[in-house]
XYZ file of C-alpha atoms in Angstrom:
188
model
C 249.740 187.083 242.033
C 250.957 184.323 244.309
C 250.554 184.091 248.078
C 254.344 185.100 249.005
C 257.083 186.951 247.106
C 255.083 188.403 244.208
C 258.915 188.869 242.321
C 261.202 186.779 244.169
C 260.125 183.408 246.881
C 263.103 181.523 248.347
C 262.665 178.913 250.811
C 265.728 177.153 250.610
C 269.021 177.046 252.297
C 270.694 179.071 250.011
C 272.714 182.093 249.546
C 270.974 184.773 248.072
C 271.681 187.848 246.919
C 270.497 190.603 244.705
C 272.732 193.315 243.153
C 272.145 196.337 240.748
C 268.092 195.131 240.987
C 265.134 197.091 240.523
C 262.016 195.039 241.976
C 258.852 196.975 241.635
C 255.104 197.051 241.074
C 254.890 193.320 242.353
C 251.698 192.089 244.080
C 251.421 188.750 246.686
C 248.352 187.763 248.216
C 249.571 187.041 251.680
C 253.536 188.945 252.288
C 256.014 189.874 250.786
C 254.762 192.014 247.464
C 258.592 192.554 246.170
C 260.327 188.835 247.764
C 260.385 186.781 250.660
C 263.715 184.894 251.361
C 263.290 182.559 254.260
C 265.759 179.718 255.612
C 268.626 181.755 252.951
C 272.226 181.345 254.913
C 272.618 184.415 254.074
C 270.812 187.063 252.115
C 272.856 190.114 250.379
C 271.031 193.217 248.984
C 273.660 195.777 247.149
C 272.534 198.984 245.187
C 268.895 197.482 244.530
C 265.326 199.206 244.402
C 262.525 197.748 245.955
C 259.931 200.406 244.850
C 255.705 200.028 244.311
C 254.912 196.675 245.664
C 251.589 195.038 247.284
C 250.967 192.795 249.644
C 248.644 192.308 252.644
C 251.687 192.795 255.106
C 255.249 193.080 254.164
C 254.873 194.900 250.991
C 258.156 195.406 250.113
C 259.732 192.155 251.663
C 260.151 189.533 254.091
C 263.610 188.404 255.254
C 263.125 185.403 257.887
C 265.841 183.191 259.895
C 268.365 184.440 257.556
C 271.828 186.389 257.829
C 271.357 189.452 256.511
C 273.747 192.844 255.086
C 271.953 195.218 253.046
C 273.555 198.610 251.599
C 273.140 201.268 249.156
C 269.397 200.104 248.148
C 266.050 202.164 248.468
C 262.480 200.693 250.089
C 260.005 203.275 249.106
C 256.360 203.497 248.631
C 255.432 199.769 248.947
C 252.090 198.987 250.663
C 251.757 197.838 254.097
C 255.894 198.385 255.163
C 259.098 198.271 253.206
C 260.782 195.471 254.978
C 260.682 193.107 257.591
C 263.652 191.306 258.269
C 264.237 188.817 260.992
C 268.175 187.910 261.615
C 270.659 188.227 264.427
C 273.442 189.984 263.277
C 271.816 191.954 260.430
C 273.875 195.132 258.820
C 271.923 197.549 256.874
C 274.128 200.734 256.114
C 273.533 203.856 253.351
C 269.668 202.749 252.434
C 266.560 204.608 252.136
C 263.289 203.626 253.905
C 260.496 206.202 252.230
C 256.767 206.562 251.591
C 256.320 203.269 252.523
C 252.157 202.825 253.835
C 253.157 201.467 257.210
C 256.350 200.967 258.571
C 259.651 201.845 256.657
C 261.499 198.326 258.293
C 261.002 196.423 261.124
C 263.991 194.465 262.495
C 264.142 191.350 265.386
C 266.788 190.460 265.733
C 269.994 190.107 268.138
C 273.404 192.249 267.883
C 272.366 193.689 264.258
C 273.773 197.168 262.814
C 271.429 199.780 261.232
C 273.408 202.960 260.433
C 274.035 205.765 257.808
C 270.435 205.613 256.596
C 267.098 207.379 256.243
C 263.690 206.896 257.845
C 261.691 209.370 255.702
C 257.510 210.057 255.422
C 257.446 206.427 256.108
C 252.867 206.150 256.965
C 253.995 204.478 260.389
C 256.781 204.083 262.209
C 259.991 204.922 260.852
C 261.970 201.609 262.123
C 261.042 198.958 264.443
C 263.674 197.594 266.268
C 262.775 194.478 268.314
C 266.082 193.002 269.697
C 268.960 193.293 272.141
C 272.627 194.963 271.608
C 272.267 196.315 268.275
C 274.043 199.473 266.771
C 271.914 202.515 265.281
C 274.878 204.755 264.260
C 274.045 207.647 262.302
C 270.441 207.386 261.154
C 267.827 209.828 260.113
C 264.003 209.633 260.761
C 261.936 212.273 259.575
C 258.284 213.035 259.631
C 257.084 209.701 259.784
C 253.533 209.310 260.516
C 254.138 207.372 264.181
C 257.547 207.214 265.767
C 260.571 207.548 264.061
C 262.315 205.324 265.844
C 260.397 202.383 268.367
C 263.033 199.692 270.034
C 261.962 196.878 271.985
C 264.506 195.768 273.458
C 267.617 195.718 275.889
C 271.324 197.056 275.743
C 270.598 199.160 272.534
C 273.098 201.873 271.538
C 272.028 204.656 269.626
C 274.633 207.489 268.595
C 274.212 210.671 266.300
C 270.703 209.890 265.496
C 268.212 212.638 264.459
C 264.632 212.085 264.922
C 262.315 215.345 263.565
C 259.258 216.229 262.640
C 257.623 212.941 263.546
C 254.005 212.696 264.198
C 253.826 210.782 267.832
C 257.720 210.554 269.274
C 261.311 211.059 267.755
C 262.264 207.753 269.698
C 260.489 205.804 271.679
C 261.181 202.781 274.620
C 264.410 202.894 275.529
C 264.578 199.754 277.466
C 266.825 198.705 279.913
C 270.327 199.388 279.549
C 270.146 201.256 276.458
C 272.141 204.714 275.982
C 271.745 207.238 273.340
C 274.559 209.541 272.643
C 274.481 213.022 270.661
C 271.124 212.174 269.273
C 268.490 215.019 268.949
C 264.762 214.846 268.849
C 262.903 218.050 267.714
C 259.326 219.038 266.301
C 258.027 215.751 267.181
């Protein structure tokens, strides 16, 4: 096992992008047990599964200072969270976030797009979202172990969102500015 990206390390300014990919049972000392793609110009992820992997945070990956558009690709039961992605302007639309142990992603990031995808039995938090004008359109998060849905930031907009079953809060800190329209929080 290496320190970063037990599959897949990328530290160059590069476009990267995985399609059709199964990455799973990969172990990294330090993050990113599936990969870690940092400085990319742009990272794609398209019909991919990043299942099984170790690491001592990040277990499924680490996306830094990269553009980012995910869709159609499952993050489930890697150790310590199933992704942690860092890029203004991220998309992530019709993906899974499962049985990860931790969270199921955590996303900073600026005017970034997170919809038509489930937050499921995730250990912690369903999603972490830690930046300002972003879109959550659509999303489910179910009977995570925390929160199913934590923002921390301003000028969010959240729209048919269902948060159940959750074991602290269906969504928590709304901050300033930040509406959320026909969602429903129940059995939290």
């Amino acid at each position: 096992a290496g320190e970063q990206g037990g599959a897949v390390f990328n530290s160059t300014f590069s476009v990267t992008s995985f399609q059709d990919c199964v990455i799973a049972r990969n172990t990294a000392l330090s993050s990113g047990g599936g990969f870690v793609c940092t400085l990319s110009s742009s990272v794609t992820i398209v019909d991919c599964s990043v299942t099984g992997n170790v690491a001592s945070e990040f277990g499924g990956g680490s996306i830094e200072e990269s553009g980012l558009s995910i869709s159609g690709s499952t993050f489930s039961m890697n150790d310590n969270g199933g992704l942690k992605a860092r890029a203004n302007l991220g998309q992530i639309t019709g993906c899974i976030f499962s049985e990860n142990g931790g969270y199921g992603l955590t996303m900073h990031g600026d005017r970034g797009s997170i919809s038509n995808s489930s937050f499921t039995s995730n250990n912690d938090n369903g999603l972490v979202l830690n930046g300002d004008n972003a879109i959550i359109a659509a999303n489910e998060f179910l009977a995570n172990g925390k929160s199913g849905l934590v923002t921390e930031g301003s000028s969010n907009q959240l729209s048919n969102c269902r948060a159940d079953d959750n074991g602290d809060t269906g969504i928590r800190g709304l901050g300033d500015g930040t509406e959320a329209i026909s969602c429903t929080a129940t059995s939290n």
